[in-house]
mmCIF file of C-alpha atoms and ligand atoms in Angstrom:
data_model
loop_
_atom_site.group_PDB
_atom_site.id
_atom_site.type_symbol
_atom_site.label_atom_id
_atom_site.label_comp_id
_atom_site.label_asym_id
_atom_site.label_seq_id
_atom_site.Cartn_x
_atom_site.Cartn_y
_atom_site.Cartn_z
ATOM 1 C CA UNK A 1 82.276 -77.412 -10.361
ATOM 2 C CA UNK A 2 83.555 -76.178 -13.814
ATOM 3 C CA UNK A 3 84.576 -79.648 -14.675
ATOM 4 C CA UNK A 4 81.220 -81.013 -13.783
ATOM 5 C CA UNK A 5 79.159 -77.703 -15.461
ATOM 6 C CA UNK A 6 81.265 -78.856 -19.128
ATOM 7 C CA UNK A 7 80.317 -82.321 -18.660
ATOM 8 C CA UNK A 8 76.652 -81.602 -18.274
ATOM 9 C CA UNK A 9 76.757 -79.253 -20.689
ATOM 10 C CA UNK A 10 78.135 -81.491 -23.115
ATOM 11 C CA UNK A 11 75.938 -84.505 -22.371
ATOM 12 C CA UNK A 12 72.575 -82.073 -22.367
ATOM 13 C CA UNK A 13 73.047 -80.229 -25.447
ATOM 14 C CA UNK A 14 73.364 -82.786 -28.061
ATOM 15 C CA UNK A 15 70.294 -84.051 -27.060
ATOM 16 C CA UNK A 16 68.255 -81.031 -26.663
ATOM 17 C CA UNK A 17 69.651 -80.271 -30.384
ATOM 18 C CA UNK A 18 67.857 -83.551 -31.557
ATOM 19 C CA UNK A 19 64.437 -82.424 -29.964
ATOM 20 C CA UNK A 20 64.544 -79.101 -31.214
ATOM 21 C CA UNK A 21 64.930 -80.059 -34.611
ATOM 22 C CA UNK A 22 62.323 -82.360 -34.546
ATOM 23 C CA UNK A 23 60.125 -80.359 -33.755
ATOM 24 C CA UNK A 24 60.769 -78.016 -35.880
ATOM 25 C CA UNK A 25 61.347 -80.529 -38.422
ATOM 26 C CA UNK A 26 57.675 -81.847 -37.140
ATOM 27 C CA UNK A 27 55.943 -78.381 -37.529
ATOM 28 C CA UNK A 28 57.324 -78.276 -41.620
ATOM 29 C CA UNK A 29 56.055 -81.724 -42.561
ATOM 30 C CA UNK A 30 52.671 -81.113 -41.015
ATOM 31 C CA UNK A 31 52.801 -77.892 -42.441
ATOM 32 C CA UNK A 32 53.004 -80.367 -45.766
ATOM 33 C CA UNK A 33 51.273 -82.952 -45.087
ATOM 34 C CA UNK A 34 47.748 -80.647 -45.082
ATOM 35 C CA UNK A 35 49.222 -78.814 -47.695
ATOM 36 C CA UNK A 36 49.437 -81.761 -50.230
ATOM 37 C CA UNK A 37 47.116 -83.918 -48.666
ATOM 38 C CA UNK A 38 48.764 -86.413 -46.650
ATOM 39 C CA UNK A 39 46.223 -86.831 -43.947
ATOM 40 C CA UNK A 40 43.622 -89.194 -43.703
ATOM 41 C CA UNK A 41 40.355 -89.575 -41.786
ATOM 42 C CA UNK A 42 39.323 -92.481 -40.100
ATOM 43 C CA UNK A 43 35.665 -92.815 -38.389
ATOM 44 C CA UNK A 44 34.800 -95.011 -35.493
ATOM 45 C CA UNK A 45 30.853 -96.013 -35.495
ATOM 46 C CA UNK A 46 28.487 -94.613 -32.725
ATOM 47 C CA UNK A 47 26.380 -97.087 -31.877
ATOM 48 C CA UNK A 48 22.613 -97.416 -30.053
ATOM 49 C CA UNK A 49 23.243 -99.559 -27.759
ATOM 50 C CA UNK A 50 19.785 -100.955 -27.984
ATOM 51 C CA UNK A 51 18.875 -101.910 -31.199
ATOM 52 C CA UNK A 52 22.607 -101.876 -32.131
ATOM 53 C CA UNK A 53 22.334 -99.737 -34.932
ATOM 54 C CA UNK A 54 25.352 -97.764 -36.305
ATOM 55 C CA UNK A 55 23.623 -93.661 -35.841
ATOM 56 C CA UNK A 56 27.341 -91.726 -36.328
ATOM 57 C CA UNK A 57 30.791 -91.904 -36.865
ATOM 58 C CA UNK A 58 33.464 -89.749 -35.292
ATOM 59 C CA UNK A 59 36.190 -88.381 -38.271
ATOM 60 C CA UNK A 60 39.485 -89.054 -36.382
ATOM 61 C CA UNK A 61 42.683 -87.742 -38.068
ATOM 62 C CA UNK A 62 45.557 -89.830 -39.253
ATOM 63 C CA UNK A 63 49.110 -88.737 -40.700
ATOM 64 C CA UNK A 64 51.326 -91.334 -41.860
ATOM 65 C CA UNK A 65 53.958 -89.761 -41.997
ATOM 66 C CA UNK A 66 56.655 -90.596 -44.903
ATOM 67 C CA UNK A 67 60.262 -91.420 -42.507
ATOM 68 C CA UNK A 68 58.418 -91.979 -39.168
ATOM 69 C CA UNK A 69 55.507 -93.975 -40.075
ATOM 70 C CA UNK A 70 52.414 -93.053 -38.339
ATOM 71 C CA UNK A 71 52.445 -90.217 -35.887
ATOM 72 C CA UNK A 72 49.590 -90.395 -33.104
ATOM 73 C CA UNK A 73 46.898 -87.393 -32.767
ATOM 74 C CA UNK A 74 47.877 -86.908 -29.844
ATOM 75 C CA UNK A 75 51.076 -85.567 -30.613
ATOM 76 C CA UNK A 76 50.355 -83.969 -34.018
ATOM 77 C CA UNK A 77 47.192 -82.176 -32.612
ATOM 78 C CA UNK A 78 48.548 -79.872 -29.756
ATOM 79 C CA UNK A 79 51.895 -79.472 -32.236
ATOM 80 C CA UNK A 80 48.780 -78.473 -34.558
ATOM 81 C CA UNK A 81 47.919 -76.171 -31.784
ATOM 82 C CA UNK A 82 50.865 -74.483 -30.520
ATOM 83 C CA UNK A 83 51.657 -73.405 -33.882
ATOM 84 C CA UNK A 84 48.393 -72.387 -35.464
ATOM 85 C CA UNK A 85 48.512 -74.971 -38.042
ATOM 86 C CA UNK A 86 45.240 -76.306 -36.294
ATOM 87 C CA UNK A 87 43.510 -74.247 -38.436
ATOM 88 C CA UNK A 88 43.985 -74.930 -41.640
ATOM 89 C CA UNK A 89 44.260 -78.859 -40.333
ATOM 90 C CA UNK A 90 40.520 -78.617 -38.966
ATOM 91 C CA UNK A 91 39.422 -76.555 -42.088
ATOM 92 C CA UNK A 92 41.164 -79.713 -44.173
ATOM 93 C CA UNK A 93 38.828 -81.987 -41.692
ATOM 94 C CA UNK A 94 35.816 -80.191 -41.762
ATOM 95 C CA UNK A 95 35.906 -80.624 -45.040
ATOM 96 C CA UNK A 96 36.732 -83.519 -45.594
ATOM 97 C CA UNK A 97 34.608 -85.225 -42.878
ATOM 98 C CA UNK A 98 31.439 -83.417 -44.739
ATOM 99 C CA UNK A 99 32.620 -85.154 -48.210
ATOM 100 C CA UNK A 100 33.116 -88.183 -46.553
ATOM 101 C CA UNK A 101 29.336 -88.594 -44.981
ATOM 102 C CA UNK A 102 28.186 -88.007 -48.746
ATOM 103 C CA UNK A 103 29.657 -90.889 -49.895
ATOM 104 C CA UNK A 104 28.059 -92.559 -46.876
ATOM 105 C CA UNK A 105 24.808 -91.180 -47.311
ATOM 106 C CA UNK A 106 25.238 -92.029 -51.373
ATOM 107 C CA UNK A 107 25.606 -96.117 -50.059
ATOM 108 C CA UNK A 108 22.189 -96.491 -48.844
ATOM 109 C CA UNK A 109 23.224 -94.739 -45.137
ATOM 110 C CA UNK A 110 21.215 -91.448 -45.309
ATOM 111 C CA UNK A 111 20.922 -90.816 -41.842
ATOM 112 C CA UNK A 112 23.869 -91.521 -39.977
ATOM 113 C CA UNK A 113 25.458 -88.385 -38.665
ATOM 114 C CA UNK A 114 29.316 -86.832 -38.480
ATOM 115 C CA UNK A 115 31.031 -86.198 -34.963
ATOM 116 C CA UNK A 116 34.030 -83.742 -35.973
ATOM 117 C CA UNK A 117 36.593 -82.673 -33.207
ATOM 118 C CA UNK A 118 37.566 -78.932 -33.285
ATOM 119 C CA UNK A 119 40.152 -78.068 -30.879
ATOM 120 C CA UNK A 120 38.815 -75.175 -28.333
ATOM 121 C CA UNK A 121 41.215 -72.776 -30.201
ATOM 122 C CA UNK A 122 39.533 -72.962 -33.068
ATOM 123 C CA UNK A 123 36.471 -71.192 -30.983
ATOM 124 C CA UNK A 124 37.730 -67.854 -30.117
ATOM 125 C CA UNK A 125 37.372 -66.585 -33.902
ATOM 126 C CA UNK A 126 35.045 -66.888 -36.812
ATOM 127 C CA UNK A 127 37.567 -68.822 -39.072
ATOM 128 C CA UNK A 128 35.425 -72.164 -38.040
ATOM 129 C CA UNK A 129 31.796 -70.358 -38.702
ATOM 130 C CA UNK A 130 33.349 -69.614 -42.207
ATOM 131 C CA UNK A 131 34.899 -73.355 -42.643
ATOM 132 C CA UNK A 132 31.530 -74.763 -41.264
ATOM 133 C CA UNK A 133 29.397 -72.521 -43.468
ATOM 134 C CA UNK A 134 31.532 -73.375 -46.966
ATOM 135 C CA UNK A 135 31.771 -76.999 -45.948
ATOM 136 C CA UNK A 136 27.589 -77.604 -45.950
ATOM 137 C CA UNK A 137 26.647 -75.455 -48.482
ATOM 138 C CA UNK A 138 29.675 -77.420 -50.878
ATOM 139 C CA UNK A 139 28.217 -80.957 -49.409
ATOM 140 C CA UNK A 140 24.419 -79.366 -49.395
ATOM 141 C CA UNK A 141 24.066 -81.530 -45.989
ATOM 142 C CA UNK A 142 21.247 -81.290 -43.592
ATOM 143 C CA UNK A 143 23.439 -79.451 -40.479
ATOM 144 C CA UNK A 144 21.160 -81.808 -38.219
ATOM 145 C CA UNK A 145 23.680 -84.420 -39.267
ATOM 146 C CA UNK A 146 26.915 -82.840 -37.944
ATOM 147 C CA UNK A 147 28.002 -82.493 -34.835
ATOM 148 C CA UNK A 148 31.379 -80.782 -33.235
ATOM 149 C CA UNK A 149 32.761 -82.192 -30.128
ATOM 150 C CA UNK A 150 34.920 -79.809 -28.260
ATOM 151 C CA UNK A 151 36.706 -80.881 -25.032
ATOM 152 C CA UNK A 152 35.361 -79.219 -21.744
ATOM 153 C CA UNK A 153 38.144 -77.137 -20.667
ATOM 154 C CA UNK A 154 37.338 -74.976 -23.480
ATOM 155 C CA UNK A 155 35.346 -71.968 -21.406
ATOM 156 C CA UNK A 156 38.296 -71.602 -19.441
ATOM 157 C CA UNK A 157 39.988 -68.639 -21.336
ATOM 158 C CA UNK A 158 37.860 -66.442 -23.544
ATOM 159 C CA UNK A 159 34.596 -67.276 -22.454
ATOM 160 C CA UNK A 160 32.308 -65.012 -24.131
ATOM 161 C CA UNK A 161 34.153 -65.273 -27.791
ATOM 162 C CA UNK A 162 33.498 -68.946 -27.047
ATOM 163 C CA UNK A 163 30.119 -68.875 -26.032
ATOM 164 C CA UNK A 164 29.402 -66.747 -28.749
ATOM 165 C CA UNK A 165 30.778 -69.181 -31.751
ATOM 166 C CA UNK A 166 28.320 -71.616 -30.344
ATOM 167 C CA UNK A 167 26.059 -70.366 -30.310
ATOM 168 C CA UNK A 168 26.378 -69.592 -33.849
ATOM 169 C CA UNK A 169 27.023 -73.041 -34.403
ATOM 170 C CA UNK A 170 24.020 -74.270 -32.647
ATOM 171 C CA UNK A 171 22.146 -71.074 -35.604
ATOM 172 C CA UNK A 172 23.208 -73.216 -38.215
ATOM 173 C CA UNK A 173 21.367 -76.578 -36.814
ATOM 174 C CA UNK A 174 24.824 -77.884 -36.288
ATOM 175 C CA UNK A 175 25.124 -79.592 -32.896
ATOM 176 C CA UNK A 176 27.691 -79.373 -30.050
ATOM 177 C CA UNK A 177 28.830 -81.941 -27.961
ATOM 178 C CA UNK A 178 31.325 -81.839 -25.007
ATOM 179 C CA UNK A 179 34.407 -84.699 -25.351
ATOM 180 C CA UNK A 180 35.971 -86.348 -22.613
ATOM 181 C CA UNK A 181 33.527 -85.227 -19.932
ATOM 182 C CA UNK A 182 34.837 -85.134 -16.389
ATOM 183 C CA UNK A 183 38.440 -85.228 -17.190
ATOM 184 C CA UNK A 184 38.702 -81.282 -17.068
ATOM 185 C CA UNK A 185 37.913 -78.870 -14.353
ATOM 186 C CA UNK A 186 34.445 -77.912 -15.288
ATOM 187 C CA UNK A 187 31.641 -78.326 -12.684
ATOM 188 C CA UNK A 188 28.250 -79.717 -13.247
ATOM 189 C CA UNK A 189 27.001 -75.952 -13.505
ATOM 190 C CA UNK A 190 29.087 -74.678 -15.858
ATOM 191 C CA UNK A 191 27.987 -77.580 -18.151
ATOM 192 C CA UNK A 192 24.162 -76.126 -18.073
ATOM 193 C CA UNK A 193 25.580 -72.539 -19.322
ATOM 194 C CA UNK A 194 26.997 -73.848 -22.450
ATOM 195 C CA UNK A 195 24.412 -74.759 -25.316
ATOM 196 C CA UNK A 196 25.315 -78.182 -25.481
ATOM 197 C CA UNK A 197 23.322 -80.874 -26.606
ATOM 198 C CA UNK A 198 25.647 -84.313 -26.309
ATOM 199 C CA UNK A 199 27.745 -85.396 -23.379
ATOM 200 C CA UNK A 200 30.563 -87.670 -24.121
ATOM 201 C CA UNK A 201 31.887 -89.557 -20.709
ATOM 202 C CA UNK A 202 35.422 -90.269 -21.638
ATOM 203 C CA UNK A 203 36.761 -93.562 -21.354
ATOM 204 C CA UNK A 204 39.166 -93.356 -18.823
ATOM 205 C CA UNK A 205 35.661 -93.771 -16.365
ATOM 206 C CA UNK A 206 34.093 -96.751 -18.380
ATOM 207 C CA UNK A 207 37.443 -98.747 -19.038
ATOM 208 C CA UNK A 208 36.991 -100.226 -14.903
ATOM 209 C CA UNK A 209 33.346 -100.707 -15.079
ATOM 210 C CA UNK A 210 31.351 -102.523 -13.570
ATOM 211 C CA UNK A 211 34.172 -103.396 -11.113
ATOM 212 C CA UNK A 212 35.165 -99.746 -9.874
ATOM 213 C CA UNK A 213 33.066 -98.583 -7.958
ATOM 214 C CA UNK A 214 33.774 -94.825 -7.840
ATOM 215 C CA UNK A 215 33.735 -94.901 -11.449
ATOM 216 C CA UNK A 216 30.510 -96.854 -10.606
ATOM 217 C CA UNK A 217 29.050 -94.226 -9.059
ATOM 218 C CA UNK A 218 30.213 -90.823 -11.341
ATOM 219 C CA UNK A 219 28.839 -92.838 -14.655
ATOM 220 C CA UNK A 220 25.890 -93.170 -13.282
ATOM 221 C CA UNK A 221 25.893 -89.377 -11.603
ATOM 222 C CA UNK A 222 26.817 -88.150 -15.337
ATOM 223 C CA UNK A 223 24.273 -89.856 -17.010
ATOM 224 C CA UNK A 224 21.531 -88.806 -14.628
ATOM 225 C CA UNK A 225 22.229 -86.064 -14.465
ATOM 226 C CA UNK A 226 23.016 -85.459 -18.211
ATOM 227 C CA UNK A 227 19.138 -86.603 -18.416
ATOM 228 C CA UNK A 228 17.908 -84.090 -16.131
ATOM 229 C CA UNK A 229 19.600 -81.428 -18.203
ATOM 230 C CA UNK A 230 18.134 -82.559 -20.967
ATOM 231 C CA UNK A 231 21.308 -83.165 -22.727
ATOM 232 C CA UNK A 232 22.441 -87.099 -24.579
ATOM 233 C CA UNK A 233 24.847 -88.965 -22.713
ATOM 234 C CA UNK A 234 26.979 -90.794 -24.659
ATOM 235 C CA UNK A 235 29.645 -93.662 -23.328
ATOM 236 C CA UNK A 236 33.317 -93.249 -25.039
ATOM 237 C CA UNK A 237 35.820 -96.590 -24.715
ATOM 238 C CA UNK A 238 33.862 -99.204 -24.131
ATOM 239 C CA UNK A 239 35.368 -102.480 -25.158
ATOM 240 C CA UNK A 240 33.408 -105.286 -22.772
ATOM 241 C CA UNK A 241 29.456 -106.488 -23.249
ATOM 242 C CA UNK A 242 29.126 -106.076 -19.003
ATOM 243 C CA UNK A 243 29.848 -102.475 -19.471
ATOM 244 C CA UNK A 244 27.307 -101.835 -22.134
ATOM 245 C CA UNK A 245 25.407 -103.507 -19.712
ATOM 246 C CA UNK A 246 26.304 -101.163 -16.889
ATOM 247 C CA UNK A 247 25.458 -98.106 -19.044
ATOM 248 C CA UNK A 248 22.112 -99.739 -20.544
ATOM 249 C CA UNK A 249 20.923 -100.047 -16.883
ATOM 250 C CA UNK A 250 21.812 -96.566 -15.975
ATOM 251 C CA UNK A 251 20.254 -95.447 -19.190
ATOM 252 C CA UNK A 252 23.335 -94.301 -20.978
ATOM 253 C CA UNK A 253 21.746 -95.864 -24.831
ATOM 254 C CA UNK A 254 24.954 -94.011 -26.994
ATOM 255 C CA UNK A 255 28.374 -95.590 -27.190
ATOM 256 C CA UNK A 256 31.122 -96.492 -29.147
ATOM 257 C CA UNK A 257 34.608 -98.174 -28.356
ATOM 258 C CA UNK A 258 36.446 -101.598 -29.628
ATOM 259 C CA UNK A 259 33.697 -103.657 -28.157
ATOM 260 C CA UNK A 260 31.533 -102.710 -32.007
ATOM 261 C CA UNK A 261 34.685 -101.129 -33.617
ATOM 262 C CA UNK A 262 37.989 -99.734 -34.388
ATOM 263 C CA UNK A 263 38.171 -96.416 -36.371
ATOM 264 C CA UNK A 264 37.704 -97.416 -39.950
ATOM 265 C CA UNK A 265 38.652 -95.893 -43.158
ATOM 266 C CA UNK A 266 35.248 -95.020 -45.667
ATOM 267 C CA UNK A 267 35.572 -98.166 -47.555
ATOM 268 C CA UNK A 268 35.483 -100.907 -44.335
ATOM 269 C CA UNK A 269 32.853 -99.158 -42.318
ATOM 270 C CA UNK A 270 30.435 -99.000 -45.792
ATOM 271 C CA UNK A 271 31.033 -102.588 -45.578
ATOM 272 C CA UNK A 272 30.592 -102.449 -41.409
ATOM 273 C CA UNK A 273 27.173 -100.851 -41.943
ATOM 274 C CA UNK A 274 25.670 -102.875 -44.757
ATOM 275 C CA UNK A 275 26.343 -105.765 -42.680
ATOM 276 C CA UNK A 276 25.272 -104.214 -39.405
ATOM 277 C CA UNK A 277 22.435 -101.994 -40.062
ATOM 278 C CA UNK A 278 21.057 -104.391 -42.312
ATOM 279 C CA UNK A 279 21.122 -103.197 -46.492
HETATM 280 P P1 C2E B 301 39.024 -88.552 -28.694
HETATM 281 O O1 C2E B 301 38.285 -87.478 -29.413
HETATM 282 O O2 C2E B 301 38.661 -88.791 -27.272
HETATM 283 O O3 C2E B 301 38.841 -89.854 -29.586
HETATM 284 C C1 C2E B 301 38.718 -91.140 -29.060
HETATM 285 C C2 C2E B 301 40.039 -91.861 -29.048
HETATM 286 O O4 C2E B 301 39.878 -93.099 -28.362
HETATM 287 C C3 C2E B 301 40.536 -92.225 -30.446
HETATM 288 O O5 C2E B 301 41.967 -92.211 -30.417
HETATM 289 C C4 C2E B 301 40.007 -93.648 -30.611
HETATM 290 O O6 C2E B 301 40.721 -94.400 -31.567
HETATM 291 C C5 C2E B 301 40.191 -94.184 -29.217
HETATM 292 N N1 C2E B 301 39.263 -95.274 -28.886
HETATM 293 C C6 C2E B 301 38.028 -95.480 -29.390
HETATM 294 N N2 C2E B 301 37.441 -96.579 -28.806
HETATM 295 C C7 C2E B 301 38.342 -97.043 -27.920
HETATM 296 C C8 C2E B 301 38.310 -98.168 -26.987
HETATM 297 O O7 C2E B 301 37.367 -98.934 -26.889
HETATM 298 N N3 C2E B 301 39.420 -98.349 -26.209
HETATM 299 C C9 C2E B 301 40.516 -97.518 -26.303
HETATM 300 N N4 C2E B 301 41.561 -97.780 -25.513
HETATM 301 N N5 C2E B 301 40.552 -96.460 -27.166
HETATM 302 C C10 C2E B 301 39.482 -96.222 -27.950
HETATM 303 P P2 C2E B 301 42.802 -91.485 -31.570
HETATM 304 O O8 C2E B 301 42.165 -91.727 -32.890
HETATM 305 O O9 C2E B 301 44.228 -91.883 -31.364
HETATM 306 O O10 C2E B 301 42.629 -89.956 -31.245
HETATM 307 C C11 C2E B 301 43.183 -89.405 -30.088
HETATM 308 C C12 C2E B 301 42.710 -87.994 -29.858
HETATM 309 O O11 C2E B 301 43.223 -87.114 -30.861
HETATM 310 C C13 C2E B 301 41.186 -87.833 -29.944
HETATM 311 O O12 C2E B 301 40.626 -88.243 -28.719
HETATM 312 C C14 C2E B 301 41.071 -86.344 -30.196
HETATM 313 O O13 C2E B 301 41.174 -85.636 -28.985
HETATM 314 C C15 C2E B 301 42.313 -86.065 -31.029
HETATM 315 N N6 C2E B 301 41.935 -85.929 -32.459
HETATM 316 C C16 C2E B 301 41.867 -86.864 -33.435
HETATM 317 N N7 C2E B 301 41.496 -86.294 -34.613
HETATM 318 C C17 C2E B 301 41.298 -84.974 -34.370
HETATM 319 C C18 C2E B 301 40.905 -83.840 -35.165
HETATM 320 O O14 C2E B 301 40.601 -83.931 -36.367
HETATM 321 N N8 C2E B 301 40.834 -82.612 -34.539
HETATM 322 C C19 C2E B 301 41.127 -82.480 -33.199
HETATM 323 N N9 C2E B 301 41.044 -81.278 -32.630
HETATM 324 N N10 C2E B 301 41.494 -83.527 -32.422
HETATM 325 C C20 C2E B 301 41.574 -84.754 -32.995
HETATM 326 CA CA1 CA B 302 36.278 -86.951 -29.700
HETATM 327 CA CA1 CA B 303 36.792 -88.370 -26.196
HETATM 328 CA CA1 CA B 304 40.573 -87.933 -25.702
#
């Protein structure tokens, strides 16, 4: 058993070396990165699916990083989390984001609004009512035009320091939308509680349309009943024209996804809307 114990130990530990340092490793080049400016946003159009009309773009974060090349959000966000580096990271996007949709608005695109996603951290304090409030009055945009998405698991620790930041969002004009809707553990209920005004249907429910038909059936519950709530459903992922389809006849009229485009950096998706929205 000894003999066995010193083998395992010997084959585990080298390993678990190499993961510890890398994340450590990880947590001082992010640390960096926002530091000196390293990231990068990217913004994927929100489209009516109507008239086809570019209305927003979602600011997605990208770090390139200078060894490994480009490290995925979704490993560099809850690292960004567990270490409380999310907050100066968000306050770099917030920022950022808002400076970006002047430029936009500058090219002839006045009206197109700014999704921003703030992790559900980030609402238990007032550092993002401070961020927020610096970040328009620096930009001087109309708040109408931005928009946080949070994910819906966020009520489930801290509710009422949550509620109350937004709530003091929603005081500045700024509006809230809930991200990835129905891949958490909120009911329908809960949703009506929280003063939301956009409901994103995440994509893992559109991606099989129209051939699922459970995730037939829960689009269609979402969106109808997003409507009765009086809240803006808006379709996340779709790539195919039969499942804009799908959502047009269930009247889901918000969307984005590969199908009209790929995150773009600024310069491409000026181009993408002079084309598309026609200037
Ligand atoms: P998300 O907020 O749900 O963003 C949508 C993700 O789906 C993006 O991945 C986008 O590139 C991808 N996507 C868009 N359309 C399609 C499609 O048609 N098909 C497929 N397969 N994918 C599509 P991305 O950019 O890798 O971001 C991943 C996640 O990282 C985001 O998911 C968001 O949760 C998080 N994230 C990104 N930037 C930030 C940020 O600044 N703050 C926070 N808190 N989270 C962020
Ligand atoms: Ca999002
Ligand atoms: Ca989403
Ligand atoms: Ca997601």
């Amino acid at each position: 058993a000894k003999h066995l114990g010193r083998n395992t130990y010997s084959f585990f530990r080298p390993q678990m070396d190499i993961e510890a340092k890398r994340a450590i490793s990880l947590e001082l080049d992010l640390r960096h990165a926002i530091d000196h400016q390293e990231l990068e946003l990217v913004f994927q159009p929100l489209v009516d699916l109507k008239s086809g009309e570019i209305k927003g773009i979602e600011a997605l974060c990208r770090w390139e990083h200078p060894i490994e090349g480009a490290i995925s959000p979704e490993e560099f966000i809850p690292k960004a989390e567990d270490t409380g580096l999310i907050y100066s990271l968000e306050r770099w996007v917030i920022h950022e984001a808002c400076a970006q949709l002047r430029i936009l608005h500058a090219a002839g695109f006045p009206n197109v609004q700014v999704f921003i996603n703030i992790s559900k951290r980030h609402f238990e304090g007032d550092a993002l009512l401070e961020t927020l409030d610096s970040a328009l009055s620096e930009t001087q945009l109309n708040a109408q035009l931005v928009s946080l998405e949070v994910t819906e698991g966020l009520m489930l620790r801290n509710a009422d320091a949550v509620l109350a930041t937004m709530q003091k969002v929603k005081q500045r004009g700024v509006r809230l939308a809930i991200d990835d809707f129905g891949t958490g553990f909120s009911s329908l209920s809960y949703l009506r509680q929280m003063p939301v005004d956009i409901v994103k249907i995440d994509r893992s429910f559109i991606q099989d349309l129209p051939s699922d038909t459970e995730n037939m059936v829960i689009t269609s519950t979402v969106i109808a009943m997003a409507e009765k709530l009086g809240l803006m459903p808006l379709a996340e992922g779709i790539e195919l024209p039969e499942q804009q389809s799908f959502l047009q006849d269930n009247r889901c009229y918000m969307g984005q996804g590969y199908l009209y485009s790929h995150p773009l950096p600024m310069p491409e998706l000026v181009r993408l809307l002079c084309r598309n929205n026609g200037q």
